Structure formats: C-alpha cells, structure tokens
mmCIF file of C-alpha atoms in Angstrom:
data_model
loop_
_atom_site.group_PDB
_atom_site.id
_atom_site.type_symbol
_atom_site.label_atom_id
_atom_site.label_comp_id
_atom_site.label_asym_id
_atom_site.label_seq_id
_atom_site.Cartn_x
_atom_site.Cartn_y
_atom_site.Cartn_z
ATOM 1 C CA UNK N 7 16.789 87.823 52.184
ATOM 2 C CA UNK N 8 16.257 85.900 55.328
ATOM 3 C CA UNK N 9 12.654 84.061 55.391
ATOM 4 C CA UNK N 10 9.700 84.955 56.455
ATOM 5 C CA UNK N 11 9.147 84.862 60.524
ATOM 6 C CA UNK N 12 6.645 82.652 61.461
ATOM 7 C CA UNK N 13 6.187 84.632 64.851
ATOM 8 C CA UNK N 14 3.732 87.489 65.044
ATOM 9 C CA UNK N 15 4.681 87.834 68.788
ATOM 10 C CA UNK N 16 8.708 86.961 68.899
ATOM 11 C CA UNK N 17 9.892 88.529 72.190
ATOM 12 C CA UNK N 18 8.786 87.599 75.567
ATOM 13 C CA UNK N 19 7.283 90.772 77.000
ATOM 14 C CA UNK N 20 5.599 91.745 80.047
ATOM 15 C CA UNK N 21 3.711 94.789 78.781
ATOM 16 C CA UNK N 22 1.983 93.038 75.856
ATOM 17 C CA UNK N 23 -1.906 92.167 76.178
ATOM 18 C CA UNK N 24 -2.527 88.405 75.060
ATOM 19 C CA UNK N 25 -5.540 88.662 74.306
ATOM 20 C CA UNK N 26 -5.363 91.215 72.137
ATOM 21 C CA UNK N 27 -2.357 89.586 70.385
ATOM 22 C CA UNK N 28 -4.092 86.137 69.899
ATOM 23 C CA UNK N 29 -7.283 88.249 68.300
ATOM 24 C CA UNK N 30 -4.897 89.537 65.728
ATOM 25 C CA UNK N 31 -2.904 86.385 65.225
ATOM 26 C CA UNK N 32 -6.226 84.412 64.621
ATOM 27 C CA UNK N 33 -7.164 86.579 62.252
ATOM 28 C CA UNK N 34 -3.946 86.022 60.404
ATOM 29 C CA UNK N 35 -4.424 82.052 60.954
ATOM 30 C CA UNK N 36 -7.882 82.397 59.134
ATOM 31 C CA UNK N 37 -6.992 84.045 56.381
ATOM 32 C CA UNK N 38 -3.691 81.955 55.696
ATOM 33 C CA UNK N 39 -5.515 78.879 57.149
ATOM 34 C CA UNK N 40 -2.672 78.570 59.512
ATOM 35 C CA UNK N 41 -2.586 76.989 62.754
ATOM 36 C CA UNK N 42 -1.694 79.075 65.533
ATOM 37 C CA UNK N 43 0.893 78.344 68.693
ATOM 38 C CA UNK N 44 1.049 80.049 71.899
ATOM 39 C CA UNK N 45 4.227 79.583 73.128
ATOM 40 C CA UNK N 46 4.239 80.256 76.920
ATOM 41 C CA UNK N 47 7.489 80.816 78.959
ATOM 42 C CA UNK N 48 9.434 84.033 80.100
ATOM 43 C CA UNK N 49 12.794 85.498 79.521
ATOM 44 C CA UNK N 50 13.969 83.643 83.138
ATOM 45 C CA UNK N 51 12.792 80.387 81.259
ATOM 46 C CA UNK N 52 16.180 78.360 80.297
ATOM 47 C CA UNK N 53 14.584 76.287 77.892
ATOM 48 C CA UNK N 54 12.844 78.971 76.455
ATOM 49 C CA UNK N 55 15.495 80.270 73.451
ATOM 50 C CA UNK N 56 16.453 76.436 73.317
ATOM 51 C CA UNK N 57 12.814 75.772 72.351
ATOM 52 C CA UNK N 58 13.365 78.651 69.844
ATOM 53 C CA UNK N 59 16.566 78.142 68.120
ATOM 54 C CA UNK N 60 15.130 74.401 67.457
ATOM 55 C CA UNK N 61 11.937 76.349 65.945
ATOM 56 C CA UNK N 62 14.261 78.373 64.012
ATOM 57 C CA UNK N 63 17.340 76.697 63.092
ATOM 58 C CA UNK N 64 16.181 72.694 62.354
ATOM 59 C CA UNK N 65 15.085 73.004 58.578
ATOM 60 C CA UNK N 66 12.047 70.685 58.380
ATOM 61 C CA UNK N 67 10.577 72.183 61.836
ATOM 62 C CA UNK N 68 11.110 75.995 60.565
ATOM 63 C CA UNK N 69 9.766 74.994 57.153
ATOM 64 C CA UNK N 70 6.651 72.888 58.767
ATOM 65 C CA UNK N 71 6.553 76.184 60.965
ATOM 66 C CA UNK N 72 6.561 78.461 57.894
ATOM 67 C CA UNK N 73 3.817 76.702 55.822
ATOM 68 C CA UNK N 74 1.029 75.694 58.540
ATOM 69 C CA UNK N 75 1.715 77.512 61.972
ATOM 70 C CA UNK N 76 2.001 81.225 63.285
ATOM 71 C CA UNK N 77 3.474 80.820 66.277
ATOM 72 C CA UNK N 78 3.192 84.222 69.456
ATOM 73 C CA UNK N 79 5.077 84.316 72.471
ATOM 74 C CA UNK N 80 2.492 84.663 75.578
ATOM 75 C CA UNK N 81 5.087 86.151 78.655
ATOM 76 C CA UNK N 82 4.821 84.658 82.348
ATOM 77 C CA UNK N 83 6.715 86.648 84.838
ATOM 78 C CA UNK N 84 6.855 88.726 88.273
ATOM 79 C CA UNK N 85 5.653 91.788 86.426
ATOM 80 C CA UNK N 86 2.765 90.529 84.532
ATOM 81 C CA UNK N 87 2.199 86.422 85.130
ATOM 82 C CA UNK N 88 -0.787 86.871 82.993
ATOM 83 C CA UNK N 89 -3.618 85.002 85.231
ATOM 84 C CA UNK N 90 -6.555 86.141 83.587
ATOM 85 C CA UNK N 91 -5.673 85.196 80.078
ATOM 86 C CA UNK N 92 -4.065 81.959 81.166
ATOM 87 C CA UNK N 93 -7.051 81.110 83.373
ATOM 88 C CA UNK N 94 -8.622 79.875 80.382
ATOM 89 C CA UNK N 95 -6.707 77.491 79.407
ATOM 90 C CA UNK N 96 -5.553 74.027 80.440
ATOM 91 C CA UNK N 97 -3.294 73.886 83.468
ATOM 92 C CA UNK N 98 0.906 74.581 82.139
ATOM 93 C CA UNK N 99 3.391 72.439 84.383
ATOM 94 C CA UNK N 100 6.169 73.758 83.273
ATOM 95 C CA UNK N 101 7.596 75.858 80.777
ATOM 96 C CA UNK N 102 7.588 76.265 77.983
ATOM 97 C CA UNK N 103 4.574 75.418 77.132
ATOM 98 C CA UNK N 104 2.776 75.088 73.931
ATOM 99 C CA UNK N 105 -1.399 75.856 72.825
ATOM 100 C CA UNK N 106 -2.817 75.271 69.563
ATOM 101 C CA UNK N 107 -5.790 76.995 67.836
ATOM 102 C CA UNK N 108 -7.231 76.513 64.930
ATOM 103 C CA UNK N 109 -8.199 79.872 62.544
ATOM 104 C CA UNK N 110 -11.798 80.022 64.626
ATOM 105 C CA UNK N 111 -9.686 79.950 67.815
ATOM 106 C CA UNK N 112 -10.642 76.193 68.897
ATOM 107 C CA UNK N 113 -7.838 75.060 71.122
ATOM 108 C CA UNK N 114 -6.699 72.212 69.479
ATOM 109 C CA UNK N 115 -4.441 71.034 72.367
ATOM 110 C CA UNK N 116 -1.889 71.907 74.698
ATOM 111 C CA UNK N 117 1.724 70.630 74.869
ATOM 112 C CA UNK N 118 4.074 70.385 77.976
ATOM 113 C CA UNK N 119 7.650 71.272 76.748
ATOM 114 C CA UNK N 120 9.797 68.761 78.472
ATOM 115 C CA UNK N 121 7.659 65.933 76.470
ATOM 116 C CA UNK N 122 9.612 66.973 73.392
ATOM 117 C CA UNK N 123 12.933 67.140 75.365
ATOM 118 C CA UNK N 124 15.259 64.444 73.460
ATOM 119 C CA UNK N 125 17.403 61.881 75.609
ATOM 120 C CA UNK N 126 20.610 63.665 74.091
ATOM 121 C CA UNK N 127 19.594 67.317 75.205
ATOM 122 C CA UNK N 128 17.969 70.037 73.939
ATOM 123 C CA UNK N 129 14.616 68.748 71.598
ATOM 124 C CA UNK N 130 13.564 65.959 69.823
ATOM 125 C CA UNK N 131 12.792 66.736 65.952
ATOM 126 C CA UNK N 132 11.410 63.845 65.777
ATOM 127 C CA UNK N 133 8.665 64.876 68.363
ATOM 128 C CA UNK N 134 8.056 68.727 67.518
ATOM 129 C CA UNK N 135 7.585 67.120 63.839
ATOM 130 C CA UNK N 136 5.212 64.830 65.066
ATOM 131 C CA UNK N 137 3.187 67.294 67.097
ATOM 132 C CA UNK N 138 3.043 69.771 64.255
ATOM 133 C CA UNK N 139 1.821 67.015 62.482
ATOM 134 C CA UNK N 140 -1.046 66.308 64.857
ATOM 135 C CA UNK N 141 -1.424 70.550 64.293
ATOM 136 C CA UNK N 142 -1.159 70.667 61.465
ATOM 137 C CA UNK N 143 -4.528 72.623 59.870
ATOM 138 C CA UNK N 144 -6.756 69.970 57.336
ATOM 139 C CA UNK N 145 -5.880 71.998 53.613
ATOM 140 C CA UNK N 146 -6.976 70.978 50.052
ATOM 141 C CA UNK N 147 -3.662 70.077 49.094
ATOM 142 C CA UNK N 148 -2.080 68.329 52.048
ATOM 143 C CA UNK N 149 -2.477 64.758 50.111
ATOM 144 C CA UNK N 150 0.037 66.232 47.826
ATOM 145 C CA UNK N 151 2.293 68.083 50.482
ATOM 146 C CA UNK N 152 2.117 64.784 52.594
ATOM 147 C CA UNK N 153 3.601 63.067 49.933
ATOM 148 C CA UNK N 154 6.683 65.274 49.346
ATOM 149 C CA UNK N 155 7.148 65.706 52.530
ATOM 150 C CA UNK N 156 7.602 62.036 53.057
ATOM 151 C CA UNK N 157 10.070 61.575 50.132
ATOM 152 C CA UNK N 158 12.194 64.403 51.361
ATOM 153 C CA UNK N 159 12.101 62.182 54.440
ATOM 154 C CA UNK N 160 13.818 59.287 53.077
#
C-alpha cells in the first residue's frame, strides 16, 4: 500500500474556499500536533509539480513531511486569485510559495520558493530539510527522533 498523503488539499483548484480548508487542516494539525503548510501556486505555475514531486519523491523530505507537516494546496489564478484570504498574510513574490502554522494557527513563517531552488535545478534537499527543520512542531520525543534522524544522516 502506498503511504499515507501528507496533503489534505493535493490539487490546485479554483473552486475550493481556503479558509474553510485551513480550519479543517488545523484541526487535523492539533490533534496530530502537526505543523501545517500552505503551499501557494496554480496549475500555470511551472515550478509548482517540481516543488511537489521533490515533496513526494526525495525520501527524507516525504518522510519529514509524513511525521510533522500536513501540507494544503491554496490555488492563485484568473478564476479565483484568492485576495481576501491571501490578504492576510505576508506579501508572496513569486510562486510557489510556502506558510507555516502551528496547530493554533500561528503563522510560523513564510517561505519564497526560489530560495530553495538548488544551483543544479529543480530543489535543494538540503534547504527544504532545513526549513522543515525550522517547522518542525516542538514534540516530547523529538530529542530521540533528532538523534536518529542524524545517524540516518551519516
């Protein structure tokens, strides 16, 4: 069986309300004591499903994504560019960008895409790790997870 999704919201979609979604992906967060991502962008986007697959197909960013993070798609486009929810939040440059909440929906921070471009194309592990890192929600146990997860580094 194929893992778990760490998406609630995983298509781009101009009809969706995201306010409504981020209500019911916060309560999710707070009851998994998760750390939610909005990740902004639109199905024109081009870096958009690169952004993704990197989510989805580098093991120790889907896994850090699986154990800490729900992650919901928030669409900007001609049919719906989403103003008033976006209004609240810190400026986006480009796309796609990233928003973190905590499980009593604190934004945590917000995270231009192309800082987590790498120099050889597409994105830099090394910096989505790091961000989730900075993310990552305070837990019991993450003395013990921060060890493993540094000796699976080596």
């Amino acid at each position: 069986a194929p893992p778990p999704s760490f998406y609630t919201v995983e298509h781009y979609d101009w009809r969706r309300d995201p306010l409504s979604d981020l209500a019911n992906t916060i309560v999710e967060a707070r009851r998994d004591r998760k750390t939610v991502i909005l990740q902004v962008g639109g199905a024109w986007c081009g870096w958009c499903p690169v952004l993704e697959r990197t989510f989805k197909q580098t093991p120790r960013v889907a896994d850090a994504l699986r154990n800490d993070f729900l992650v919901m798609k928030v669409n900007v486009s001609h049919e719906n560019p989403n103003d008033r929810f976006l209004s609240q939040l810190p400026p986006i440059r480009s796309y796609p960008h990233l928003f973190a909440f905590d499980g009593e929906a604190n934004l945590l921070g917000s995270q231009d895409g192309s800082m987590l471009e790498s120099e050889r194309g597409g994105y830099s592990e090394r910096a989505i790790l790091a961000l989730l890192e900075l993310w990552r929600p305070e837990r019991e146990d993450a003395p013990q997870r921060t060890q493993s997860a540094q000796s699976t580094a080596e």
